[in-house]
Coordinates of N, CA, C and O in Angstrom, one line a residue:
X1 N 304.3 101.8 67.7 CA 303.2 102.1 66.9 C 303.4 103.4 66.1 O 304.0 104.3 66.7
X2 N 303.0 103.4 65.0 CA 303.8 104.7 64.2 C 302.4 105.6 64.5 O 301.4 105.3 65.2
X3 N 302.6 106.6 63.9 CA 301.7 107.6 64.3 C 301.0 108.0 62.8 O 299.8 108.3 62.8
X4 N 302.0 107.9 61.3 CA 301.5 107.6 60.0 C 300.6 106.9 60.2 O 300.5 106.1 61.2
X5 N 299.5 107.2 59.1 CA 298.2 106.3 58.8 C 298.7 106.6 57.2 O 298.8 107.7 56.7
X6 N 298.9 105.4 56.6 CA 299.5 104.8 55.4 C 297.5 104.6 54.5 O 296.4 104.3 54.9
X7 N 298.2 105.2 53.0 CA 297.0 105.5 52.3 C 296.4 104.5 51.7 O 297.4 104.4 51.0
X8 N 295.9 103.9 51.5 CA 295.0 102.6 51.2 C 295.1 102.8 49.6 O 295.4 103.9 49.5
X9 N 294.9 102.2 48.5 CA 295.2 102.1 47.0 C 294.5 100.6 47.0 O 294.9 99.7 47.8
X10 N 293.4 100.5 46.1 CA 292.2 99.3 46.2 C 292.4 99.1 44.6 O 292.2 100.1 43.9
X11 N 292.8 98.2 44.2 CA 292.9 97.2 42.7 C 292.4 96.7 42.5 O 291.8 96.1 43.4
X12 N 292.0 96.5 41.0 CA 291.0 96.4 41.0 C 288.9 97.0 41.3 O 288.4 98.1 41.5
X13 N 288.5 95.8 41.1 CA 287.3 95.9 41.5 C 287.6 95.5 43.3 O 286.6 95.0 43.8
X14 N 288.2 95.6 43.9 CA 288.0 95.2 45.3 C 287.3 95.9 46.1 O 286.5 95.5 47.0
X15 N 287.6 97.0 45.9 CA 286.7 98.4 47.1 C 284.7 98.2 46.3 O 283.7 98.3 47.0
X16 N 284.6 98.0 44.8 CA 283.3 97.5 45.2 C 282.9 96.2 46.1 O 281.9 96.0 46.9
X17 N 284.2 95.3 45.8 CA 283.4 93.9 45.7 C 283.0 94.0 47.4 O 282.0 93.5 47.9
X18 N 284.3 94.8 48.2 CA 284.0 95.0 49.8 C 282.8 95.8 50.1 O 282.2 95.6 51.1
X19 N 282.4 96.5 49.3 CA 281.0 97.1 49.3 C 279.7 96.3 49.6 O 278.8 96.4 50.4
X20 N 279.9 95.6 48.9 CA 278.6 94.7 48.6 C 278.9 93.3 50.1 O 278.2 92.3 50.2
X21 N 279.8 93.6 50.9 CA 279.6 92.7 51.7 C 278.5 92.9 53.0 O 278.2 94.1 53.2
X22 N 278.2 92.0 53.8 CA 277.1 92.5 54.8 C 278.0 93.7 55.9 O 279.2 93.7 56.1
X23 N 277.3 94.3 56.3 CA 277.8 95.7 57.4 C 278.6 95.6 57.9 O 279.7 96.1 57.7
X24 N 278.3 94.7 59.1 CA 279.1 94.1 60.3 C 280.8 93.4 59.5 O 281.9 93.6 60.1
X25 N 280.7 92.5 58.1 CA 281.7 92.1 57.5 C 282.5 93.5 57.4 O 283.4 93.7 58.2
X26 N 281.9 94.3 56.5 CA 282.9 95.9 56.4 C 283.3 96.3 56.9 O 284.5 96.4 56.6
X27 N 282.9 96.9 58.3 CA 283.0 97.0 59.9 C 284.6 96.6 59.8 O 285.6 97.3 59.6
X28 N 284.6 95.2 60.0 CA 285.7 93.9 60.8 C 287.2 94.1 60.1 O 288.3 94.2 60.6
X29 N 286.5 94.2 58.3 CA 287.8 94.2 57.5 C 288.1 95.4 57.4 O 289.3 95.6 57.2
X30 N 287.2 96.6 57.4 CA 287.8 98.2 57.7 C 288.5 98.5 58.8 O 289.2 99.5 58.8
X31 N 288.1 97.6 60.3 CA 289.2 97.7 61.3 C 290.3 97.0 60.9 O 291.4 97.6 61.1
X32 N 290.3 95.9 60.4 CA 291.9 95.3 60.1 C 292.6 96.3 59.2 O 293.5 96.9 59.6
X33 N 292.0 96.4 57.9 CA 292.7 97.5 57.2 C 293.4 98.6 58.1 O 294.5 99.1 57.9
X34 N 292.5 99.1 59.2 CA 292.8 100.7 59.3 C 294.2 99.9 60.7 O 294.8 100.6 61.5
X35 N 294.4 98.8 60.8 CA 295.5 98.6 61.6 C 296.4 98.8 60.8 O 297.3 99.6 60.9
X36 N 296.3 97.9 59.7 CA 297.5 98.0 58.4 C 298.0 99.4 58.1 O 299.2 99.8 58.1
X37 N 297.0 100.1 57.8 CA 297.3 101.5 57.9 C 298.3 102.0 59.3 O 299.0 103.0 59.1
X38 N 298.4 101.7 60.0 CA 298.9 102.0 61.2 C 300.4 101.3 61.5 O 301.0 101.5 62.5
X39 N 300.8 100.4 60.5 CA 301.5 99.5 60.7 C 301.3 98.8 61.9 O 302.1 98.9 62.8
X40 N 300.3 98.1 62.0 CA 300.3 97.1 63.1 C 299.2 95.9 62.3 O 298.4 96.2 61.4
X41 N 299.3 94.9 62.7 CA 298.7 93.8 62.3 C 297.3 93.4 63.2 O 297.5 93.3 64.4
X42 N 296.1 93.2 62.7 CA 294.8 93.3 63.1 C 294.9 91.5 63.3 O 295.7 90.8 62.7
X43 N 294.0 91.0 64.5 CA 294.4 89.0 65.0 C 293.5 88.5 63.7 O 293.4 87.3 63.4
X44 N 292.8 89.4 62.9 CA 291.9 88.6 61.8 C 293.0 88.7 60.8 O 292.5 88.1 59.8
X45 N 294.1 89.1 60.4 CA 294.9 89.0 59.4 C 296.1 88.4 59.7 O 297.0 88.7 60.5
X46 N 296.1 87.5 59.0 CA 297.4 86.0 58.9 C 298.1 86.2 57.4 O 297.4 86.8 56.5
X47 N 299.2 85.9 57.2 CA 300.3 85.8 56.0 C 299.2 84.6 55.3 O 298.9 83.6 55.9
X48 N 298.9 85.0 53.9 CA 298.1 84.0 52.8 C 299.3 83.3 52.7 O 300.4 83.7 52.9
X49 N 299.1 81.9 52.3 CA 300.2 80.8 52.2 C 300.2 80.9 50.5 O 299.3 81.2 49.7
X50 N 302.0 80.4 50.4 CA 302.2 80.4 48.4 C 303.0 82.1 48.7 O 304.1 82.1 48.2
X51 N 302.6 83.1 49.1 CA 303.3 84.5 49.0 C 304.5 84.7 49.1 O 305.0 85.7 48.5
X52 N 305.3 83.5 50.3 CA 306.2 83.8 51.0 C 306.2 84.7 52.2 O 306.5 85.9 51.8
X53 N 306.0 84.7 53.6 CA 305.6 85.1 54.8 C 304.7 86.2 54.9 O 303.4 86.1 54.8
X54 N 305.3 87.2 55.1 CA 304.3 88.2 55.4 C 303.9 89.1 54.3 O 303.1 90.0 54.5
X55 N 304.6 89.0 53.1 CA 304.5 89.9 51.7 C 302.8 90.3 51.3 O 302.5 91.3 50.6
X56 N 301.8 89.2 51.8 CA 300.7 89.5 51.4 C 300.0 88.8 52.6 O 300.4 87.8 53.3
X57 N 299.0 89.5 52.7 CA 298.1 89.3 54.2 C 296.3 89.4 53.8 O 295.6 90.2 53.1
X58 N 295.9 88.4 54.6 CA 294.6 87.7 54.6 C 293.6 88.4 55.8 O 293.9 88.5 56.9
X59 N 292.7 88.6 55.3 CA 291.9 88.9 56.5 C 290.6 88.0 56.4 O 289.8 88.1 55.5
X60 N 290.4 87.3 57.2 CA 289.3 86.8 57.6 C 287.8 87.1 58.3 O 287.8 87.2 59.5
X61 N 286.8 87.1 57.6 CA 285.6 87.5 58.4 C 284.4 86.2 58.6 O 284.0 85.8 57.4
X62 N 283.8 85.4 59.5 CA 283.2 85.0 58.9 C 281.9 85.7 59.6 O 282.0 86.2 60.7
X63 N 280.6 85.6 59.0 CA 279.6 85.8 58.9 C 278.0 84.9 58.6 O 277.9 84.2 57.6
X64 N 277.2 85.0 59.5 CA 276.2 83.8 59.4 C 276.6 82.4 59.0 O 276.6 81.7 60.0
X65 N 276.8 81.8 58.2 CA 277.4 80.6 57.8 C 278.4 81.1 56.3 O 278.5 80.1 55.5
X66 N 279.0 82.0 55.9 CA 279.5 82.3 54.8 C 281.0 83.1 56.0 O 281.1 83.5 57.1
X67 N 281.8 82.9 54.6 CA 283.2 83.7 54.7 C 283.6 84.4 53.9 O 283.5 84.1 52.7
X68 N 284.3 85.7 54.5 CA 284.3 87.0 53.6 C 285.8 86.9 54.0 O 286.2 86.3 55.0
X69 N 286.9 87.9 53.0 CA 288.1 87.5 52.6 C 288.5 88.9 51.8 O 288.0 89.4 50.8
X70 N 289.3 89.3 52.6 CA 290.3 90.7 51.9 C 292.1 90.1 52.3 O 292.7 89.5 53.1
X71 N 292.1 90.7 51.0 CA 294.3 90.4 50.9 C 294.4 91.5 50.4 O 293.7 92.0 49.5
X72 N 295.7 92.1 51.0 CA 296.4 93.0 51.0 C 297.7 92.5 51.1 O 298.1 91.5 51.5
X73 N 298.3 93.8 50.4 CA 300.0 93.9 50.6 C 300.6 95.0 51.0 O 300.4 96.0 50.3
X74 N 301.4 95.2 52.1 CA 302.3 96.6 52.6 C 303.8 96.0 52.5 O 304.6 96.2 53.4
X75 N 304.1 95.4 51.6 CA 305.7 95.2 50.9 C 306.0 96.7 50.3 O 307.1 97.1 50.5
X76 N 305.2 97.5 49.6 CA 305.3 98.9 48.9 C 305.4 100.0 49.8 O 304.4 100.6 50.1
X77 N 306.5 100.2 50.2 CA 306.9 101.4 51.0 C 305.5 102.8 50.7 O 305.2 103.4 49.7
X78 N 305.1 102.7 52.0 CA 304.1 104.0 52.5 C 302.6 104.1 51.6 O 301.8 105.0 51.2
X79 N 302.7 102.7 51.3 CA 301.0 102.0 50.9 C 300.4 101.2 51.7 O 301.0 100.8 52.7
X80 N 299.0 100.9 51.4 CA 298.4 99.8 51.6 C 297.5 99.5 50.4 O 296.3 99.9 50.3
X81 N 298.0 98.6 49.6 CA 297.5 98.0 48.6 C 296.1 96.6 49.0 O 296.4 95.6 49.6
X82 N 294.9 96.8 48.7 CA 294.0 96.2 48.8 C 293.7 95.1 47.4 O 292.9 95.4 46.6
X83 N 294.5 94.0 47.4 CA 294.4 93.2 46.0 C 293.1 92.5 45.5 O 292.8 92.3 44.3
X84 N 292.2 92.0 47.0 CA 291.0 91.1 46.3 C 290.4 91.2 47.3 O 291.0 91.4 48.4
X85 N 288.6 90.9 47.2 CA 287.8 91.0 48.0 C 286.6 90.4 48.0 O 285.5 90.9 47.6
X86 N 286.8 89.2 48.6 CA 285.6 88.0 48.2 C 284.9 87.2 49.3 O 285.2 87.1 50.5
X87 N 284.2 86.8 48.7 CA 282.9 86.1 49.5 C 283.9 84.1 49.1 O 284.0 83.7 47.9
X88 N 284.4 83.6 49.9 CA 284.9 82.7 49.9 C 283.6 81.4 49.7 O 282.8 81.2 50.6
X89 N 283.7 80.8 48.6 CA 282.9 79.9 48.2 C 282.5 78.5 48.1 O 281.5 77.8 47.9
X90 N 284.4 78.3 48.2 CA 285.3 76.7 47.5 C 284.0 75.9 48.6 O 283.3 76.4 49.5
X91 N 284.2 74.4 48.2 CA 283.9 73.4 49.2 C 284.8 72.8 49.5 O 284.6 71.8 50.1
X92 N 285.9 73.1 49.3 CA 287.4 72.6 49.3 C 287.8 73.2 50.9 O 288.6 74.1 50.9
X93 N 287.3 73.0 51.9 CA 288.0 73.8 53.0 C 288.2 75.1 53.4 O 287.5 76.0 53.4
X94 N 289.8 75.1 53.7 CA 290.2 76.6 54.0 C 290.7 76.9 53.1 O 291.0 78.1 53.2
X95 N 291.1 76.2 51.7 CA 292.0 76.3 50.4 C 291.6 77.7 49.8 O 290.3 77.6 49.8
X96 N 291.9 78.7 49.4 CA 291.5 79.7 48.7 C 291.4 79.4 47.1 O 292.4 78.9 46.4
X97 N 290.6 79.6 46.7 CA 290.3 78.6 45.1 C 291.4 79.3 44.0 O 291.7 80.5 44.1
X98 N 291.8 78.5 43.2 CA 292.9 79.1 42.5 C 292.6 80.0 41.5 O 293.7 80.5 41.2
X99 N 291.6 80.4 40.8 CA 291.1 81.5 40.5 C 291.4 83.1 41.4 O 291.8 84.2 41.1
X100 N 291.0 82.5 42.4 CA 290.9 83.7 43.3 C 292.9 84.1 43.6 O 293.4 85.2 43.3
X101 N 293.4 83.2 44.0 CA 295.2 83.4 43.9 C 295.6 83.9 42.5 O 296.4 84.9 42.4
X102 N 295.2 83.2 41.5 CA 295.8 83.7 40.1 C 295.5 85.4 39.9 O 296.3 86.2 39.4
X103 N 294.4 85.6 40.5 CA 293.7 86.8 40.6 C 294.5 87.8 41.5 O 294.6 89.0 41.1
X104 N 294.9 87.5 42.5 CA 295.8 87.9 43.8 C 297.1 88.4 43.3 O 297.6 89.5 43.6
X105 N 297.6 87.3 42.5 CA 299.1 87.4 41.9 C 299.3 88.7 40.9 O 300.2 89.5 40.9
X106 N 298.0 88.6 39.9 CA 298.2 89.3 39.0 C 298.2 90.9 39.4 O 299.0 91.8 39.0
X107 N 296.9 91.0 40.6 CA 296.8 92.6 41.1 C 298.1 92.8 42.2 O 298.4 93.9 42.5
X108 N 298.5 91.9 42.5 CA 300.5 92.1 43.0 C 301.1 92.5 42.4 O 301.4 93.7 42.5
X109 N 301.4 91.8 41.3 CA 302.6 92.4 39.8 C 302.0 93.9 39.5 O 302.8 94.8 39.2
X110 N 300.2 94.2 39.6 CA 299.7 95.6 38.9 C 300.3 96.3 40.2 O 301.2 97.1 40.1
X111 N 300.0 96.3 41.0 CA 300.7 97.0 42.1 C 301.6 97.6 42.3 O 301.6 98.9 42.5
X112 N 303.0 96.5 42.1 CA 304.0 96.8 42.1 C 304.5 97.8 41.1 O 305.2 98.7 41.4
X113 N 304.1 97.6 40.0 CA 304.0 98.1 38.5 C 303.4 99.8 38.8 O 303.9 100.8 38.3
X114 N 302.7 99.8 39.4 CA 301.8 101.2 40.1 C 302.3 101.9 41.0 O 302.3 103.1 41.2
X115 N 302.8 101.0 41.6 CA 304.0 101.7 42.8 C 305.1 102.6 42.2 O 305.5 103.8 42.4
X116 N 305.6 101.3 41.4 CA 307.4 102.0 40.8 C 307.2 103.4 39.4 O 307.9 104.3 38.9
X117 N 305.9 103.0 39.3 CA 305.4 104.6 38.1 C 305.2 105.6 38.9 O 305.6 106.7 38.6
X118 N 304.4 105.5 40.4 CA 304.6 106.7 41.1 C 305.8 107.2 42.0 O 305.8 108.2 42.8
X119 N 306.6 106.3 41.6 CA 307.9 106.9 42.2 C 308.8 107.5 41.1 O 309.8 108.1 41.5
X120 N 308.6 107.5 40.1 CA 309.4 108.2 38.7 C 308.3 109.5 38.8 O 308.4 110.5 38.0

């Protein structure tokens, strides 16, 4: 367990959209986060499928009969990038709606892009 607590960087609208979720949701996904921060993996965060293994990570909350949904990435040396943060809606299952991936991908690439300007 590292003893670093790695700085969180939220893209986006995510740090509102996590705002607006119910208490106890914030609570759940601010302890997963604050594991990420720690380099350790929280059991509510699983590798999002499509990313390639562990490059981006899912956290799951559910709540009353709704599901709440933060992805992050720590592929960026001594970050924690928070990419999207949603109230999961699809009727499609566990499928994450492709909106919301297209959405995922693009605040990756801004990321990455944000990362490599603060290292010049």
């Amino acid at each position: 367990m590292s003893a670093e607590t790695k700085p969180i960087v939220w893209m986006g609208s995510s740090r509102e959209d996590l705002r607006s979720f119910p208490e106890q949701v914030r609570r759940d996904i601010g302890q997963a986060l604050y594991a990420a921060q720690r380099g350790e993996t929280d059991p509510a965060a699983k590798p999002l499928k499509g990313f390639g293994g562990t490059r981006v990570m899912e956290i799951v909350d559910r709540h009353d009969t709704n599901t709440y949904r933060a992805v992050y990435t720590t592929q960026l040396a001594g970050r924690i990038y928070v990419l999207h943060a949603f109230q999961k809606k699809s009727t499609k299952g566990i499928v994450t709606p492709q909106k919301d991936i297209e959405l995922i991908r693009r605040r990756l690439m801004e990321s990455g892009r944000l990362h490599r300007e603060r290292q010049n």
